[in-house]
XYZ file of C-alpha atoms in Angstrom:
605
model
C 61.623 -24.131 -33.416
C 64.792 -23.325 -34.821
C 65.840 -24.335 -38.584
C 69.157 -24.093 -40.943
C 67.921 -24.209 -44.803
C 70.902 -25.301 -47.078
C 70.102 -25.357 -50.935
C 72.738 -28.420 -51.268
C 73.834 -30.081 -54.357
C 73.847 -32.838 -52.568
C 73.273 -34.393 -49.107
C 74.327 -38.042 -48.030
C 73.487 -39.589 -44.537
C 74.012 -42.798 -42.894
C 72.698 -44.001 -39.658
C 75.440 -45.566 -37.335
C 73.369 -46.294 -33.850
C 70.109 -45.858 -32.541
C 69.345 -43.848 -29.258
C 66.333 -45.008 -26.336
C 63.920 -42.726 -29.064
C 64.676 -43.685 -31.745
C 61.999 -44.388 -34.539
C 61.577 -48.102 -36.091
C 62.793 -47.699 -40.113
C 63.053 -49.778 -42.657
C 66.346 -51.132 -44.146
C 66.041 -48.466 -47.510
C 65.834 -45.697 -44.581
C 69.113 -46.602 -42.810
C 70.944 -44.501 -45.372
C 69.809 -41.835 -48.451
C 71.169 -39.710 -50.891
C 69.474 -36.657 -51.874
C 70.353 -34.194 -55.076
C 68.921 -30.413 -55.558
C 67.297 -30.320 -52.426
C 66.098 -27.716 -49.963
C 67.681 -29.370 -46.512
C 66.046 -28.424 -43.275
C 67.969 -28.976 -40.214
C 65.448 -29.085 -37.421
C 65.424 -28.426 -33.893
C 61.637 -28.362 -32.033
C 61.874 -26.401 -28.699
C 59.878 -27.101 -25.716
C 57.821 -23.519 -26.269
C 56.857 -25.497 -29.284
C 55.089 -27.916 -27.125
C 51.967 -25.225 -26.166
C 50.977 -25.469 -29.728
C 52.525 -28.055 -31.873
C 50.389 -27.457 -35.133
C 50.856 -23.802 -35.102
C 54.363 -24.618 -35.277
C 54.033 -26.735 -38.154
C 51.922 -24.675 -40.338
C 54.146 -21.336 -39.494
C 57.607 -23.761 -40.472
C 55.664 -24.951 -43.519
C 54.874 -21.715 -44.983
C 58.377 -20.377 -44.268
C 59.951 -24.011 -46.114
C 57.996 -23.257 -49.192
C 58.761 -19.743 -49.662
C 62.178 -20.373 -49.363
C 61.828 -23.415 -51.921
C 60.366 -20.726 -54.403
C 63.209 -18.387 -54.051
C 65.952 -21.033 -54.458
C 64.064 -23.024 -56.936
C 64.920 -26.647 -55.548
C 63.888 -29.908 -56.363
C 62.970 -31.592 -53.472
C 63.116 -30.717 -49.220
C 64.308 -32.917 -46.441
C 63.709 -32.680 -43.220
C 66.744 -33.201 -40.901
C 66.516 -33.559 -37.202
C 69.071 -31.917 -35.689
C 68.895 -30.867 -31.999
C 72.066 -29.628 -32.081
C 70.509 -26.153 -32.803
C 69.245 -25.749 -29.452
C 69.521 -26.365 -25.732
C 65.497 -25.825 -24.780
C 64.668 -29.264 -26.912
C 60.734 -30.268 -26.487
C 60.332 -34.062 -25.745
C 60.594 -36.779 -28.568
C 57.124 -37.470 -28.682
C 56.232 -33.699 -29.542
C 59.465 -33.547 -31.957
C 58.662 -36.771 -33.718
C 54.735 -35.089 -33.659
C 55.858 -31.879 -35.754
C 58.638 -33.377 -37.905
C 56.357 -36.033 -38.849
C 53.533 -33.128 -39.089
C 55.774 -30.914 -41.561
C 56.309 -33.626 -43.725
C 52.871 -33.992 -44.061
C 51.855 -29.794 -44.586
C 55.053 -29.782 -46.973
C 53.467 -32.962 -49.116
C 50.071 -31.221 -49.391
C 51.644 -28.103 -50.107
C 52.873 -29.959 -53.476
C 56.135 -30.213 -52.346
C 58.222 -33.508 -53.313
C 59.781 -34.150 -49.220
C 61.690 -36.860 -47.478
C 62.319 -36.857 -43.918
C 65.327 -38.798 -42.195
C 65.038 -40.378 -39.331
C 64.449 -39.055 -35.836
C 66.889 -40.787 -32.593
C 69.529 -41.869 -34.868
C 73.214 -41.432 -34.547
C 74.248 -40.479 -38.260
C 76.972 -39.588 -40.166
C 76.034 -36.904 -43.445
C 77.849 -35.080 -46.140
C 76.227 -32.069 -47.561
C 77.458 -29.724 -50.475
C 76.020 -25.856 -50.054
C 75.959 -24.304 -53.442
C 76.975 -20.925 -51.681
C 74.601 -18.754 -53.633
C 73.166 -15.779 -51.165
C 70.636 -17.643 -50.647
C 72.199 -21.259 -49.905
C 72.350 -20.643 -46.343
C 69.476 -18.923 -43.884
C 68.712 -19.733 -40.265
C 64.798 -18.971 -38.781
C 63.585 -18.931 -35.655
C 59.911 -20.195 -35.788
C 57.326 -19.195 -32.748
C 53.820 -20.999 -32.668
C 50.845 -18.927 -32.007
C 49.505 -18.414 -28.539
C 46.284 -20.982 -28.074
C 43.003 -18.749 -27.942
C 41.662 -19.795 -24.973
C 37.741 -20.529 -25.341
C 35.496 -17.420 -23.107
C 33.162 -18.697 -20.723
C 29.879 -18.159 -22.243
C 28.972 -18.406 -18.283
C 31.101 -17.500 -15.090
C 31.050 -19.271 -11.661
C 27.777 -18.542 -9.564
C 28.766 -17.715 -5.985
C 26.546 -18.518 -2.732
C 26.671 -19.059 0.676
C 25.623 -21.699 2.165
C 24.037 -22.170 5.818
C 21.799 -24.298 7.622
C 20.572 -25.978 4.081
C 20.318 -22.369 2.583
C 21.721 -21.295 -0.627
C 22.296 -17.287 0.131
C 24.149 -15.330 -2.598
C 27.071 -13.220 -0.669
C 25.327 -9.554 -1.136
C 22.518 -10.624 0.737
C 24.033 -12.462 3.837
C 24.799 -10.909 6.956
C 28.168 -11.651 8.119
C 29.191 -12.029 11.297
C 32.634 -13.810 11.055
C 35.238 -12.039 9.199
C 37.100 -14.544 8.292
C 34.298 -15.804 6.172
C 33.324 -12.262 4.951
C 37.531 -11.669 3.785
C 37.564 -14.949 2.369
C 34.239 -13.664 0.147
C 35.831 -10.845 -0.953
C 39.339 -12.784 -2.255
C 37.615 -15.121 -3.941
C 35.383 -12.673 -5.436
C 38.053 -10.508 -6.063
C 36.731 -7.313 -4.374
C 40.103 -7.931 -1.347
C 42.540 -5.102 -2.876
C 46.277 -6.095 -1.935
C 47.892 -3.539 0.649
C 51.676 -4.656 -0.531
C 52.345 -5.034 2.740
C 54.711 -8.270 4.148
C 52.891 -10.751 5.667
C 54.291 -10.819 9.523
C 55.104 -14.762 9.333
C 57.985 -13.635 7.629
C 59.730 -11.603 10.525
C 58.067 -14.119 12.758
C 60.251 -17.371 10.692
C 63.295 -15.647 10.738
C 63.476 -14.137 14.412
C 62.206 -17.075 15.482
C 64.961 -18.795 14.133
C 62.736 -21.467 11.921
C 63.620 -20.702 8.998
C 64.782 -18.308 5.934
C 65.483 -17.804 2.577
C 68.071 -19.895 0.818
C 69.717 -16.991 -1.129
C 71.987 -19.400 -3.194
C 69.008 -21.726 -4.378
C 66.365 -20.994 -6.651
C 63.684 -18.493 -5.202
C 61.185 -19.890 -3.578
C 63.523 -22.629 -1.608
C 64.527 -22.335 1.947
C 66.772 -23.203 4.737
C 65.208 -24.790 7.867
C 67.185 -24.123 11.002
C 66.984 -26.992 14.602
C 63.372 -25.582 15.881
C 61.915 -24.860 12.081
C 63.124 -28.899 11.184
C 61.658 -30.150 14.633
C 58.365 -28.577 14.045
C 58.077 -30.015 10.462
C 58.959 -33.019 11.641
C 56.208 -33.168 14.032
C 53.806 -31.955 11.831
C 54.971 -34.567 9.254
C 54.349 -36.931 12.269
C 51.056 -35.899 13.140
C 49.892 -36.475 9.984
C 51.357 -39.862 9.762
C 49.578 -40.806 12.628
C 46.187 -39.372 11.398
C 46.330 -41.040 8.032
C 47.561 -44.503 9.337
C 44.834 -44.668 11.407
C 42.371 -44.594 8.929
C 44.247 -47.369 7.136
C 46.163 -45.496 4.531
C 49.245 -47.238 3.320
C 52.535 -44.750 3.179
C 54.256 -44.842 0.020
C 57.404 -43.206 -1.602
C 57.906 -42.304 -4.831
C 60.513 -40.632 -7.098
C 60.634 -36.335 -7.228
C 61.384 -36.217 -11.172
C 58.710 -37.912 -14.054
C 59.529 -37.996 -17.756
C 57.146 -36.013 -20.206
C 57.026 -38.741 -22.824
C 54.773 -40.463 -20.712
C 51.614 -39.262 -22.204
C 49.452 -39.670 -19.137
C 51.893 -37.832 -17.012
C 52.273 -34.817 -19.955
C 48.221 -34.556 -20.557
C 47.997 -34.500 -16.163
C 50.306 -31.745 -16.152
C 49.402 -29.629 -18.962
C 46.350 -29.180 -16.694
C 48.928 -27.397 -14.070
C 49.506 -24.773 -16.771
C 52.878 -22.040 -16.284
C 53.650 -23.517 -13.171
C 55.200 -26.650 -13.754
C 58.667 -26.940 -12.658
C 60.557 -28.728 -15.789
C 64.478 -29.822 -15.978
C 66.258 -31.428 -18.865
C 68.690 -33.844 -18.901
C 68.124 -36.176 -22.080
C 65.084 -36.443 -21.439
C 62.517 -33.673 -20.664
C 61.381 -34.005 -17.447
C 59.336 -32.501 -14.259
C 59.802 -31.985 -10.580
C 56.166 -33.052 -9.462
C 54.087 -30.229 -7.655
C 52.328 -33.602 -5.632
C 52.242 -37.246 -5.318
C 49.543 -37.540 -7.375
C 52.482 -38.834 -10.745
C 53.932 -41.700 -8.573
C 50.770 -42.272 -6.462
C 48.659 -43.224 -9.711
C 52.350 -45.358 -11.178
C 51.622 -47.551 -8.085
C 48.087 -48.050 -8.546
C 48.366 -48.627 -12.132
C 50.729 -51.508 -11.339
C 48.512 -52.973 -8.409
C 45.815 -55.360 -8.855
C 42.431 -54.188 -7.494
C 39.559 -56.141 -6.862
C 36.203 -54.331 -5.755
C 36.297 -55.984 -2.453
C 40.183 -53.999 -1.684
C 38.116 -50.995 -1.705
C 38.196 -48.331 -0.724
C 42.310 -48.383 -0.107
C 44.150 -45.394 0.311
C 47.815 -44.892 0.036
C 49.980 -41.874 1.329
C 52.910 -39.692 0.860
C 54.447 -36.565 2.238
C 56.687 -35.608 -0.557
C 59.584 -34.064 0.443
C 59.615 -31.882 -1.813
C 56.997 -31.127 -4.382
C 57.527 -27.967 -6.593
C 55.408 -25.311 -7.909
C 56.966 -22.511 -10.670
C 55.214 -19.908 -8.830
C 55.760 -16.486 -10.272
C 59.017 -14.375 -8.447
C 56.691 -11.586 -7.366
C 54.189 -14.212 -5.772
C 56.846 -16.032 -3.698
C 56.366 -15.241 -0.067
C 57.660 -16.503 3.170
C 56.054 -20.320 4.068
C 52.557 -19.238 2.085
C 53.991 -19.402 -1.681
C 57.024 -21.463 -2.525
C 58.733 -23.458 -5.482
C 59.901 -26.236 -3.094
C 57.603 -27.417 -0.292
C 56.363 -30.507 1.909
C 52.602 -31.497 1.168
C 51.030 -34.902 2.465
C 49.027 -36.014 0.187
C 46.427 -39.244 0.460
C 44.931 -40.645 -2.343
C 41.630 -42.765 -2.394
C 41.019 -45.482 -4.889
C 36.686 -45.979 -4.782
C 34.673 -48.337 -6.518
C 31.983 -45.645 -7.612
C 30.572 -42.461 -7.298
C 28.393 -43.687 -4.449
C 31.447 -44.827 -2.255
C 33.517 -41.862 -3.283
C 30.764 -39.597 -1.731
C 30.977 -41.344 1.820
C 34.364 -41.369 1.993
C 34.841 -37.590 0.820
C 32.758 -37.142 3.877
C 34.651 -38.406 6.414
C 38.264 -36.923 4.838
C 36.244 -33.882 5.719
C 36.165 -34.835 8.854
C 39.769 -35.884 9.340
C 40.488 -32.091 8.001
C 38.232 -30.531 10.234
C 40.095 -32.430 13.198
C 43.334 -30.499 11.597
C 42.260 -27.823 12.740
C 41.268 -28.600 15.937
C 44.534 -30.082 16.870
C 46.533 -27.146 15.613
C 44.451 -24.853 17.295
C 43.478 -22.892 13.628
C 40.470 -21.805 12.581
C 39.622 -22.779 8.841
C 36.839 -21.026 6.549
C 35.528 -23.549 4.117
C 34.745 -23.452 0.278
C 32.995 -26.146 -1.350
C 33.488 -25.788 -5.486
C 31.683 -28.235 -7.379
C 30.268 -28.205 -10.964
C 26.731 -26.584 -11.758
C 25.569 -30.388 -12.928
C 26.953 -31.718 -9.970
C 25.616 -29.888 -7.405
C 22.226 -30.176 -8.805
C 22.278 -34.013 -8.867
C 23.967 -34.046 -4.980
C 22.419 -30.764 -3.525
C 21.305 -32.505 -0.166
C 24.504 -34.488 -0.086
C 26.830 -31.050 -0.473
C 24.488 -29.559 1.905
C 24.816 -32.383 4.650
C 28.194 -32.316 4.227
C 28.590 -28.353 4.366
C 26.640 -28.957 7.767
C 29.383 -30.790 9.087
C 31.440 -27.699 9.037
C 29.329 -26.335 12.100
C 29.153 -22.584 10.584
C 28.244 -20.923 6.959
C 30.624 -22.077 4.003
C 31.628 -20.596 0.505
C 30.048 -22.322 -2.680
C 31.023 -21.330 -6.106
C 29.388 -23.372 -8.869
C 31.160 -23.698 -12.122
C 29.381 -23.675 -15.482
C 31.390 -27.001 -16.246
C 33.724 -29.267 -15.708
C 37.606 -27.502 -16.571
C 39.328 -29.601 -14.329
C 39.974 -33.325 -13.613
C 37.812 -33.053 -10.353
C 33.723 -32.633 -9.975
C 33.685 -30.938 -6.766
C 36.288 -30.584 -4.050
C 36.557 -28.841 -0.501
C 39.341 -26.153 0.081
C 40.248 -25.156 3.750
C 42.106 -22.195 4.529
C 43.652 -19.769 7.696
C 42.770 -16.158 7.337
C 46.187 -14.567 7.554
C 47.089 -11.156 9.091
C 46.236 -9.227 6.078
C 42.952 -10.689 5.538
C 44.190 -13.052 3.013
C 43.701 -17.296 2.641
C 45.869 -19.593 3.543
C 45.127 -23.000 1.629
C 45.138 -25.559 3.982
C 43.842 -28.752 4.061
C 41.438 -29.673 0.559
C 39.723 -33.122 -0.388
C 38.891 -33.701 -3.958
C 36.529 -36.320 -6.442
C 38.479 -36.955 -9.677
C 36.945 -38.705 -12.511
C 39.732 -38.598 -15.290
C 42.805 -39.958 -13.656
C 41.280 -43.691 -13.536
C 41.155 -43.875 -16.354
C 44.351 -41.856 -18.026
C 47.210 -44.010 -15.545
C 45.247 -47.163 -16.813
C 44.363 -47.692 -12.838
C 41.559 -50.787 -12.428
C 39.498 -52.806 -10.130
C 37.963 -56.213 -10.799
C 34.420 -55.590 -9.989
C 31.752 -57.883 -8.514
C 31.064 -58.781 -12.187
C 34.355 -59.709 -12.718
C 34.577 -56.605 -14.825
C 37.491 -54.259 -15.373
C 36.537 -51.204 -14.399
C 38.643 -47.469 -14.103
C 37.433 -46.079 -9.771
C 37.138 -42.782 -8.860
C 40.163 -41.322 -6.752
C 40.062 -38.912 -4.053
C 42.779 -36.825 -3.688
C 43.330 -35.417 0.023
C 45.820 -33.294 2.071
C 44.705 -32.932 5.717
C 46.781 -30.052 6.516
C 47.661 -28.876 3.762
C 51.546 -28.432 2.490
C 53.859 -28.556 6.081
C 55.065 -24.653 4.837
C 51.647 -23.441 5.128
C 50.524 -24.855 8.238
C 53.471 -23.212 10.015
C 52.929 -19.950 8.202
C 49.233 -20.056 9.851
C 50.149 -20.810 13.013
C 52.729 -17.505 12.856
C 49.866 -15.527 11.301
C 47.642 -16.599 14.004
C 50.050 -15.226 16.551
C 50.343 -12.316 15.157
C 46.617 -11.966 14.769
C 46.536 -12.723 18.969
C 49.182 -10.716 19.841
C 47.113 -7.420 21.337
C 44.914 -10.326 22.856
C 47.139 -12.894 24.119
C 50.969 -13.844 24.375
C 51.725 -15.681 21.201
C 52.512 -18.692 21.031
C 52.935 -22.445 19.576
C 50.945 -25.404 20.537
C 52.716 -27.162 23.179
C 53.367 -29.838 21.826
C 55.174 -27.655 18.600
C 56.970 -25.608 20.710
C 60.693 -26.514 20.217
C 61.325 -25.981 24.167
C 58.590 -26.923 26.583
C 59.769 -26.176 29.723
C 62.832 -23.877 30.229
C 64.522 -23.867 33.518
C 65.845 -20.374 34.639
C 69.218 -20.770 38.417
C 69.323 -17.863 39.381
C 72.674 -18.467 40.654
C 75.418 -21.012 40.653
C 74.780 -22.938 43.267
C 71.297 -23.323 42.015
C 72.765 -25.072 38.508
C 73.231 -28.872 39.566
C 69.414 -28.955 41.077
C 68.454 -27.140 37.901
C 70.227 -29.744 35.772
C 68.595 -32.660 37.892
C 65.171 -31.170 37.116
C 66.115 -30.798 33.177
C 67.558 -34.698 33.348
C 63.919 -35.850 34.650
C 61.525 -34.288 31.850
C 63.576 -35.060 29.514
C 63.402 -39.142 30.529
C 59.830 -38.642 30.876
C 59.598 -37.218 27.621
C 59.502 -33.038 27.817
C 61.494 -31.073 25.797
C 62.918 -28.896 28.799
C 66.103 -26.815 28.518
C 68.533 -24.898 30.795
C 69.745 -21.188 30.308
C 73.158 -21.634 32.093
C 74.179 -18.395 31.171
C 75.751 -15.765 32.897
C 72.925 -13.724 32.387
C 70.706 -11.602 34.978
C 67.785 -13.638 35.725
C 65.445 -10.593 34.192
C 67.254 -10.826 31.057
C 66.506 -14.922 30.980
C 63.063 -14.860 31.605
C 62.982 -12.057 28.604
C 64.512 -14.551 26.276
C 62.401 -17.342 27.361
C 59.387 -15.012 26.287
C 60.814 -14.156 23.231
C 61.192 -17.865 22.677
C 57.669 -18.401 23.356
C 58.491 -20.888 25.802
C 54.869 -22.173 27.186
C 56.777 -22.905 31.086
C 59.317 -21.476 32.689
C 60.452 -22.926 35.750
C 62.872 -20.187 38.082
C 65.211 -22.150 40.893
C 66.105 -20.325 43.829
C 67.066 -21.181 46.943
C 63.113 -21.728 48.334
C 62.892 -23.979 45.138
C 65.223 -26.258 46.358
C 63.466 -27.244 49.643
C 59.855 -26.799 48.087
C 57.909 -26.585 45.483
C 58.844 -25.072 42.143
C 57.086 -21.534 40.664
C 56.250 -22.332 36.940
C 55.388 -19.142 34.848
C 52.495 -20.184 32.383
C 53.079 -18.426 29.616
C 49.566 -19.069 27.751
C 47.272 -17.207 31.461
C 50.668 -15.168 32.728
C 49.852 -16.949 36.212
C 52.297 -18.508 38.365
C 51.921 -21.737 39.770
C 53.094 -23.748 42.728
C 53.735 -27.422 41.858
C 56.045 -29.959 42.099
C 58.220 -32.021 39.387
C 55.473 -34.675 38.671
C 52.757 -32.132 38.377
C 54.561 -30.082 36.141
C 55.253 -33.295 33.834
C 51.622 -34.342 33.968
C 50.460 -31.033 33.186
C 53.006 -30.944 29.823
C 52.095 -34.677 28.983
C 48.162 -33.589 29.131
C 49.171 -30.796 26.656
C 50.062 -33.054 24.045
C 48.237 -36.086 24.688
C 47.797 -37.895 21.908
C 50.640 -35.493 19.129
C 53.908 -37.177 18.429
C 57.247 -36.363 20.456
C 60.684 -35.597 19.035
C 63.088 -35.020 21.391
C 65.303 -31.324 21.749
C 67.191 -30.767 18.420
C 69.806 -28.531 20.240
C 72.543 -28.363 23.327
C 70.260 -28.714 25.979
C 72.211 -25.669 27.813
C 71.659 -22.369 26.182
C 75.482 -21.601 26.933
C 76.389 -24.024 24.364
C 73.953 -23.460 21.694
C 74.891 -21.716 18.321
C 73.020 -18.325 17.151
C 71.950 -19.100 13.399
């Protein structure tokens, strides 16, 4: 909070219009005059906002030892933003105004406060005694965070047993990496995750170096495999009868449900001003909960589920912690959410979002390691439900159980990729909230004919788009002593590249090209003037899952296609080749090439 004390002779105001927050007065209030008095212009800050009454008790006791040493009759308070440019919101200014008026009356002190989101016109008269005029800059103490009397209790769970991580045998170590982040015994080797090389020579993406950090540029292949992903996870969701939504980026902190949801986010929320005080959302869960608010629910709609990728959402992660496509400030995250009647129907439909993340991971060819967090009380009332649905996971989870509830869900379900380093990857997660019902004022008319506030499921099958692509990179990387890396076939930007060797070999090349690409194949020709070694390196180094080479035996016969995922090479013709890509990606969405189809004609980002 900043303040300007004048000891005035006099002060005179006179309110002229009102602004959108402007407080209802009473006729006597729409002008004053004051004599003798201790003025306080006023400015709250948004640090004031972490603890509004420390702020009012510290501006208090610096307002009345001022009033002894000037020996005034009275104090008003004066808004007056105008000493700032980090303002809080009006609801938290009008909060501690209001609030020092108050301390200052108790205090003894005779005080009058003008009004707060009027347009005024004021004369004042300093007495211009050394004292007449100071300026403070008031800070509100830090909130003392309550200790734990108790800390989480970690276990393992497999085949309905609850095994505490020293005393379980690991045999995946994935599983036994993930124990040891979460437990915090994984010390950090400062070393660059290889994703990062892998995004840029890849040509995917890179940093933005004229954004914010923590925001990137997405180059042709990068935007075609978010795309698809963004696709994929369309077509998962829709077919499990979620209804796709849009909603705005930005959400004003007045609201008080919005504020109280994302004071729960902590540091990281990622806040602008304008007039108003407002923040980016870090999910869809702001506009999501607007929409159900507004909706009328009756217990036979349920369970409904509607769904958003947000492009973006945005996190204030800490500089140091922003990293390639794990940890950004601007990313893509699907995100489902679940309106259920009850408890009971929450439960069976947490169960099979489980298994629509589960089938993530399938399709993208990751492997996940699975953490089930749930409160102490519970886990004790659903102990064979958690455990039925840990079996579903095929192999030994993670369970920490937390003393109590600190958060607006009961128990949730966190997937993640073990990167390169040894490190998680949050993926896909699936969570039971019991507060947000209630706070957006979301209903359902029950079978009663009952207002009642549901539980909501919150869901992301893969995850935020960023991450997924980092894990497929890390993966790769993981494989590469193993296998040739890499991408899904149906993510790999070029499918089939065909390689003339010379130039009379172009025009059947071209004709071969034309045909996969009608029947839906993302094929590609290197026309350059290159030696035919040097083509089939780049085609490797493009991780290109068939290459096709025409010579002059190709054009009477069959072609030779280089599979890049067993090194063999294969005779076939045209049609088998297309049937073997279509088999691929049976069943994943197509976008066709996003570049010049002939390498000759393509530009190097």
């Amino acid at each position: 909070m900043r303040i300007l004390l004048i000891h005035s002779d006099y002060l005179e105001y006179e309110t002229k219009n009102k602004t959108g927050i402007a407080e209802e007065i009473p006729e006597d209030k729409m002008q004053g005059h004051f004599t003798e008095s201790l003025v306080v212009f006023t400015a709250v800050e948004a640090e004031d906002e972490e603890n509004p009454d420390s702020v009012i008790e510290n501006a208090a006791d610096e307002i009345v030892r001022v009033f002894g040493d000037v020996k005034a009759d009275n104090v008003v308070i004066y808004p007056y933003a105008h000493l700032s440019s980090s303002l809080s919101s009006p609801k938290t200014a009008r909060r501690v105004l209001e609030g020092m008026e108050e301390a200052l009356r108790e205090r003894g002190l005779e005080v009058s406060r003008v009004p707060f989101g009027w347009y005024k016109a004021f004369r004042i008269s300093c007495k211009g005694h050394p004292l007449s005029e100071l300026s403070r800059t008031i800070k509100p103490e830090p909130i003392k965070e309550e200790e734990e009397s108790e800390e989480s209790e970690w276990f393992i769970l497999h085949r309905g047993q609850k095994i505490r991580p020293e005393e379980f045998d690991f045999t995946s170590r994935d599983l036994e990496n993930l124990v040891k982040y979460e437990l915090g015994e994984l010390e950090s080797s400062g070393e660059e995750p290889p994703h990062v090389r892998l995004m840029r020579e890849k040509g995917l993406a890179d940093y933005e170096p004229s954004a914010d950090v923590g925001h990137l540029r997405w180059y042709p292949r990068g935007r075609l495999i978010r795309d698809l992903l963004a696709d994929y996870v369309y077509m998962l969701v829709t077919s499990e009868g979620a209804m796709p939504v849009e909603t705005p980026i930005m959400y004003d902190l007045e609201d008080e449900a919005i504020r109280v949801h994302a004071e729960k986010f902590g540091e990281r929320q990622y806040r602008m001003k304008n007039k108003k005080e407002l923040m980016l959302r870090y999910a869809c869960c702001f506009g999501a909960f607007r929409i159900l608010s507004d909706s009328f629910l009756t217990w036979k709609n349920l369970p409904a589920s509607i769904y958003e990728l947000s492009t973006y959402s945005f996190r204030l992660e800490k500089k140091g912690e922003v990293v390639g496509l794990k940890r950004l400030r601007g990313f893509t995250m699907p995100d489902l959410h679940t309106v259920c009647a009850d408890l009971e129907q929450a439960l069976t439909e947490f169960a099979g979002q489980v298994e629509m993340c589960m089938k993530t991971g399938e399709d993208l060819q990751v492997n996940y390691e699975v953490i089930f967090r749930a409160t102490r009380e519970f886990y004790e009332n659903y102990s064979d439900w958690v455990h039925s649905v840990a079996d579903k996971i095929g192999k030994p989870i993670l369970l920490e159980l937390l003393p109590s509830r600190k958060h607006y869900w009961i128990a949730k379900m966190d997937f993640a990729a073990i990167d390169y380093l040894g490190r998680p990857i949050e993926n896909p997660t699936v969570q039971i909230d019991v507060e947000s019902g209630e706070r957006f004022g979301i209903t359902y008319v029950n079978s009663d004919e009952e207002e009642v506030n549901p539980i909501i499921l919150h869901c992301s099958p893969t995850g935020s788009i960023e991450r997924v692509i980092c894990s497929l990179l890390e993966k790769t990387a993981i494989e590469m002593d193993e296998k040739p890396p890499m991408l899904p076939v149906w993510l790999s930007p070029t499918q089939v590249r065909v390689l003339p060797i010379a130039g009379r070999h172009l025009e059947f090349a071209e004709s071969l090209v034309s045909e996969m690409t009608a029947n839906d194949v993302r094929a590609d020709l290197d026309d350059r003037a290159e030696t035919l070694g040097k083509k089939i390196r780049n085609a490797a180094q493009d991780w290109v899952p068939y290459v096709v080479v025409v010579g002059d035996s190709e054009l009477e016969g069959k072609l030779t296609v280089n599979i890049r995922s067993t090194g063999e090479k294969v005779q076939m013709d045209l049609d088998e080749l297309i049937e073997l890509v279509r088999s691929e990606t049976h069943g994943m969405p197509f976008r066709r090439l996003p570049l010049p189809v002939r390498l000759s004609e393509r530009i190097n980002f």
